[in-house]
Short mmCIF file of C-alpha atoms in Angstrom, two decimals:
data_model
loop_
_atom_site.label_atom_id
_atom_site.label_comp_id
_atom_site.label_asym_id
_atom_site.label_seq_id
_atom_site.Cartn_x
_atom_site.Cartn_y
_atom_site.Cartn_z
CA UNK A 1 23.24 4.97 -6.01
CA UNK A 2 22.84 8.55 -7.16
CA UNK A 3 19.65 10.17 -5.91
CA UNK A 4 18.52 12.86 -8.28
CA UNK A 5 15.30 13.85 -10.04
CA UNK A 6 13.11 11.23 -8.30
CA UNK A 7 9.92 12.64 -9.82
CA UNK A 8 11.22 12.76 -13.37
CA UNK A 9 12.81 9.33 -13.15
CA UNK A 10 9.69 7.75 -11.65
CA UNK A 11 7.51 9.25 -14.36
CA UNK A 12 9.77 8.00 -17.17
CA UNK A 13 10.14 4.51 -15.68
CA UNK A 14 6.35 4.16 -15.51
CA UNK A 15 6.08 5.37 -19.12
CA UNK A 16 8.60 2.73 -20.21
CA UNK A 17 6.94 -0.07 -18.24
CA UNK A 18 3.58 0.68 -19.81
CA UNK A 19 5.14 0.58 -23.27
CA UNK A 20 6.79 -2.77 -22.52
CA UNK A 21 3.56 -4.30 -21.23
CA UNK A 22 1.82 -3.45 -24.50
CA UNK A 23 4.32 -5.75 -26.26
CA UNK A 24 5.32 -3.00 -28.66
CA UNK A 25 8.87 -2.41 -29.83
CA UNK A 26 10.06 0.07 -27.26
CA UNK A 27 11.65 3.34 -28.23
CA UNK A 28 11.80 6.10 -25.66
CA UNK A 29 13.48 9.48 -25.66
CA UNK A 30 13.18 10.99 -22.22
CA UNK A 31 15.23 13.43 -20.21
CA UNK A 32 16.69 10.66 -18.07
CA UNK A 33 16.26 7.46 -20.07
CA UNK A 34 16.70 6.67 -23.75
CA UNK A 35 15.81 3.32 -25.33
CA UNK A 36 17.53 1.82 -27.22
CA UNK A 37 20.73 3.02 -25.56
CA UNK A 38 22.46 5.64 -27.75
CA UNK A 39 25.63 4.53 -29.53
CA UNK A 40 27.80 6.88 -27.49
CA UNK A 41 26.56 5.24 -24.27
CA UNK A 42 26.99 1.61 -25.27
CA UNK A 43 28.13 -0.66 -28.06
CA UNK A 44 26.08 1.02 -30.76
CA UNK A 45 24.25 -2.26 -31.40
CA UNK A 46 21.06 -1.41 -29.54
CA UNK A 47 17.74 -1.76 -31.34
CA UNK A 48 14.09 -1.50 -30.34
CA UNK A 49 12.84 -4.73 -28.78
CA UNK A 50 9.53 -5.96 -27.48
CA UNK A 51 8.75 -8.33 -24.64
CA UNK A 52 8.70 -11.98 -25.70
CA UNK A 53 6.39 -13.17 -22.94
CA UNK A 54 2.74 -12.27 -23.38
CA UNK A 55 1.28 -10.66 -20.25
CA UNK A 56 -2.22 -11.63 -19.17
CA UNK A 57 -3.28 -8.01 -19.57
CA UNK A 58 -1.82 -4.83 -21.01
CA UNK A 59 -2.92 -2.54 -18.21
CA UNK A 60 -0.90 -3.86 -15.25
CA UNK A 61 -1.76 -1.50 -12.37
CA UNK A 62 0.98 0.83 -11.18
CA UNK A 63 0.87 1.78 -7.51
CA UNK A 64 3.18 4.37 -5.97
CA UNK A 65 4.09 4.58 -2.28
CA UNK A 66 4.57 8.34 -2.06
CA UNK A 67 4.44 10.84 0.81
CA UNK A 68 5.88 14.20 -0.24
CA UNK A 69 3.63 16.88 -1.78
CA UNK A 70 5.02 16.78 -5.33
CA UNK A 71 5.31 13.00 -5.35
CA UNK A 72 1.70 12.60 -4.18
CA UNK A 73 0.60 15.06 -6.86
CA UNK A 74 2.40 13.01 -9.51
CA UNK A 75 0.88 9.81 -8.10
CA UNK A 76 -2.62 11.24 -8.45
CA UNK A 77 -1.80 12.22 -12.03
CA UNK A 78 -0.23 9.06 -13.47
CA UNK A 79 -0.63 6.06 -11.13
CA UNK A 80 -3.43 3.55 -10.85
CA UNK A 81 -3.14 3.52 -7.09
CA UNK A 82 -1.53 5.20 -4.10
CA UNK A 83 0.04 3.43 -1.11
CA UNK A 84 0.49 5.95 1.72
CA UNK A 85 1.96 4.81 5.04
CA UNK A 86 0.69 5.94 8.46
CA UNK A 87 -2.55 7.13 6.88
CA UNK A 88 -4.63 9.13 9.33
CA UNK A 89 -8.11 9.62 7.82
CA UNK A 90 -9.00 12.59 10.01
CA UNK A 91 -6.02 14.63 8.80
CA UNK A 92 -5.47 13.25 5.31
CA UNK A 93 -7.36 16.07 3.61
CA UNK A 94 -5.34 18.75 5.37
CA UNK A 95 -2.04 17.04 4.59
CA UNK A 96 -2.62 15.71 1.07
CA UNK A 97 -5.90 17.15 -0.18
CA UNK A 98 -4.42 19.95 -2.28
CA UNK A 99 -1.72 17.69 -3.75
CA UNK A 100 -4.23 15.01 -4.72
CA UNK A 101 -6.55 17.58 -6.27
CA UNK A 102 -3.73 19.11 -8.31
CA UNK A 103 -2.69 15.71 -9.63
CA UNK A 104 -6.22 14.56 -10.42
CA UNK A 105 -6.79 17.76 -12.42
CA UNK A 106 -4.09 16.54 -14.86
CA UNK A 107 -5.12 12.88 -14.79
CA UNK A 108 -5.95 11.02 -18.00
CA UNK A 109 -9.60 9.92 -17.72
CA UNK A 110 -8.61 6.59 -19.29
CA UNK A 111 -6.84 5.70 -16.05
CA UNK A 112 -10.08 5.77 -14.10
CA UNK A 113 -10.34 6.95 -10.49
CA UNK A 114 -7.23 6.83 -8.32
CA UNK A 115 -7.32 3.87 -5.92
CA UNK A 116 -6.05 4.47 -2.37
CA UNK A 117 -4.86 1.60 -0.18
CA UNK A 118 -4.25 2.24 3.50
CA UNK A 119 -4.78 0.67 6.89
CA UNK A 120 -2.66 -0.81 9.65
CA UNK A 121 -2.82 -3.32 12.45
CA UNK A 122 -6.27 -4.82 13.01
CA UNK A 123 -7.41 -6.40 16.26
CA UNK A 124 -11.08 -6.67 17.22
CA UNK A 125 -12.24 -7.07 20.80
CA UNK A 126 -12.97 -5.23 24.02
CA UNK A 127 -9.43 -5.95 25.24
CA UNK A 128 -7.67 -5.12 21.96
CA UNK A 129 -7.33 -1.34 22.22
CA UNK A 130 -3.69 -1.60 23.32
CA UNK A 131 -2.67 -3.78 20.38
CA UNK A 132 -1.88 -0.63 18.38
CA UNK A 133 1.00 -0.11 20.81
CA UNK A 134 2.77 -2.94 18.97
CA UNK A 135 3.41 -0.48 16.15
CA UNK A 136 5.34 1.89 18.43
CA UNK A 137 8.87 0.55 17.67
CA UNK A 138 8.23 0.53 13.92
CA UNK A 139 6.93 4.10 13.93
CA UNK A 140 9.98 5.18 15.92
CA UNK A 141 12.24 3.46 13.38
CA UNK A 142 10.63 5.19 10.42
CA UNK A 143 10.23 8.62 12.02
CA UNK A 144 13.55 8.53 13.82
CA UNK A 145 15.89 6.36 11.81
CA UNK A 146 14.79 6.23 8.18
CA UNK A 147 16.92 9.01 6.77
CA UNK A 148 19.21 11.75 7.96
CA UNK A 149 18.31 14.85 9.89
CA UNK A 150 16.28 17.04 7.57
CA UNK A 151 15.89 14.26 4.98
CA UNK A 152 13.34 11.89 6.49
CA UNK A 153 9.99 11.75 4.71
CA UNK A 154 8.28 9.91 7.58
CA UNK A 155 9.46 12.50 10.06
CA UNK A 156 8.12 15.19 7.74
CA UNK A 157 4.76 13.41 7.67
CA UNK A 158 4.48 13.26 11.46
CA UNK A 159 5.26 16.99 11.53
CA UNK A 160 2.57 17.69 8.94
CA UNK A 161 0.11 15.73 11.07
CA UNK A 162 0.77 18.20 13.89
CA UNK A 163 3.31 16.28 15.99
CA UNK A 164 6.37 18.38 15.15
CA UNK A 165 7.77 18.50 18.68
CA UNK A 166 7.43 14.75 19.14
CA UNK A 167 8.89 14.03 15.70
CA UNK A 168 11.97 16.13 16.43
CA UNK A 169 12.59 14.45 19.79
CA UNK A 170 12.01 10.96 18.38
CA UNK A 171 14.57 11.55 15.65
CA UNK A 172 17.14 13.06 18.01
CA UNK A 173 16.89 10.13 20.41
CA UNK A 174 16.87 7.50 17.67
CA UNK A 175 19.94 8.89 15.96
CA UNK A 176 21.68 8.90 19.34
CA UNK A 177 20.97 5.19 19.63
CA UNK A 178 18.26 5.61 22.28
CA UNK A 179 15.66 3.59 20.42
CA UNK A 180 13.48 2.63 23.39
CA UNK A 181 13.30 6.23 24.57
CA UNK A 182 12.41 7.32 21.04
CA UNK A 183 9.64 4.72 20.82
CA UNK A 184 8.21 5.86 24.15
CA UNK A 185 7.61 9.32 22.67
CA UNK A 186 5.45 8.15 19.76
CA UNK A 187 2.05 9.71 20.53
CA UNK A 188 -0.61 7.17 21.53
CA UNK A 189 -3.11 9.18 19.49
CA UNK A 190 -0.95 8.67 16.40
CA UNK A 191 -0.99 4.90 16.96
CA UNK A 192 -4.72 4.86 17.63
CA UNK A 193 -5.62 6.79 14.49
CA UNK A 194 -3.30 4.95 12.08
CA UNK A 195 -4.47 1.46 13.10
CA UNK A 196 -7.79 -0.33 13.62
CA UNK A 197 -7.59 -1.88 17.08
CA UNK A 198 -10.32 -2.01 19.69
CA UNK A 199 -13.94 -3.02 20.28
CA UNK A 200 -16.05 -3.95 17.28
CA UNK A 201 -17.85 -0.61 17.25
CA UNK A 202 -14.57 1.32 17.22
CA UNK A 203 -13.10 -0.73 14.39
CA UNK A 204 -16.24 -0.28 12.31
CA UNK A 205 -16.02 3.47 12.90
CA UNK A 206 -12.41 3.41 11.73
CA UNK A 207 -13.40 1.58 8.55
CA UNK A 208 -16.03 4.25 7.89
CA UNK A 209 -13.45 6.97 8.52
CA UNK A 210 -11.03 5.42 6.02
CA UNK A 211 -13.78 5.13 3.42
CA UNK A 212 -14.87 8.74 3.98
CA UNK A 213 -11.26 9.84 3.48
CA UNK A 214 -11.11 8.18 0.06
CA UNK A 215 -9.54 4.82 0.90
CA UNK A 216 -10.82 2.21 -1.55
CA UNK A 217 -8.69 -0.75 -0.44
CA UNK A 218 -7.97 -1.64 3.20
CA UNK A 219 -4.35 -2.77 3.61
CA UNK A 220 -4.28 -4.52 6.98
CA UNK A 221 -2.17 -6.69 9.26
CA UNK A 222 -4.49 -8.85 11.38
CA UNK A 223 -3.24 -9.47 14.91
CA UNK A 224 -4.50 -12.32 17.07
CA UNK A 225 -5.05 -16.05 17.11
CA UNK A 226 -7.33 -16.28 14.07
CA UNK A 227 -6.28 -13.82 11.35
CA UNK A 228 -8.50 -15.49 8.76
CA UNK A 229 -11.59 -14.88 10.87
CA UNK A 230 -10.56 -11.24 11.36
CA UNK A 231 -10.19 -10.75 7.62
CA UNK A 232 -13.53 -12.40 6.88
CA UNK A 233 -15.26 -10.21 9.45
CA UNK A 234 -13.77 -7.07 7.90
CA UNK A 235 -14.89 -8.22 4.46
CA UNK A 236 -18.50 -8.37 5.61
CA UNK A 237 -18.28 -4.92 7.17
CA UNK A 238 -16.65 -3.37 4.12
CA UNK A 239 -19.16 -4.91 1.72
#
């Protein structure tokens, strides 16, 4: 599939979706998409249509999982919510603060505040600090193997967090097929700060850090024998 103009295409697709959800007859003349399809691009029989099914609500939330500066800026401008991966509260402002501010400055007040959903593995207990290590292979996959050299957004993020040397080595090893060696180089600090694993006091501190960094929805993966109890405990702390 051709990869061009991701920002422009994302913006227009969201515009079109919001028109469809309003159950209006959809006509759209964008730079990348035109509805109905012009005669010279189809049969010439296209006409404006509206959705037959009636949605429960017209304002279906749009969340964007973005990482790059311009994409995050656009997310803050037009989306209902943002889904960053490997969110590190302590460094989020340095990495994304300017981009979020630029997008929010152009945001339609009717959208309301931008929601941010982030989190990671959750394990609560005095012997749970090492559970975050379970994320090591996945981080290595994303930072090392998700994309080509010079075109890996997760690698770019680790670099922006201050782990440029480690990110480079992880990618080199992963692309050479040395996945275990790549995983071994994922910084323990990175795992600790992008997950919520450890004694109760530590996990509560992490929740406070996420909230202070603007996270409004915790997106977690409970680890352990009773995930329901873990979720319920977090609910009481968050509330």
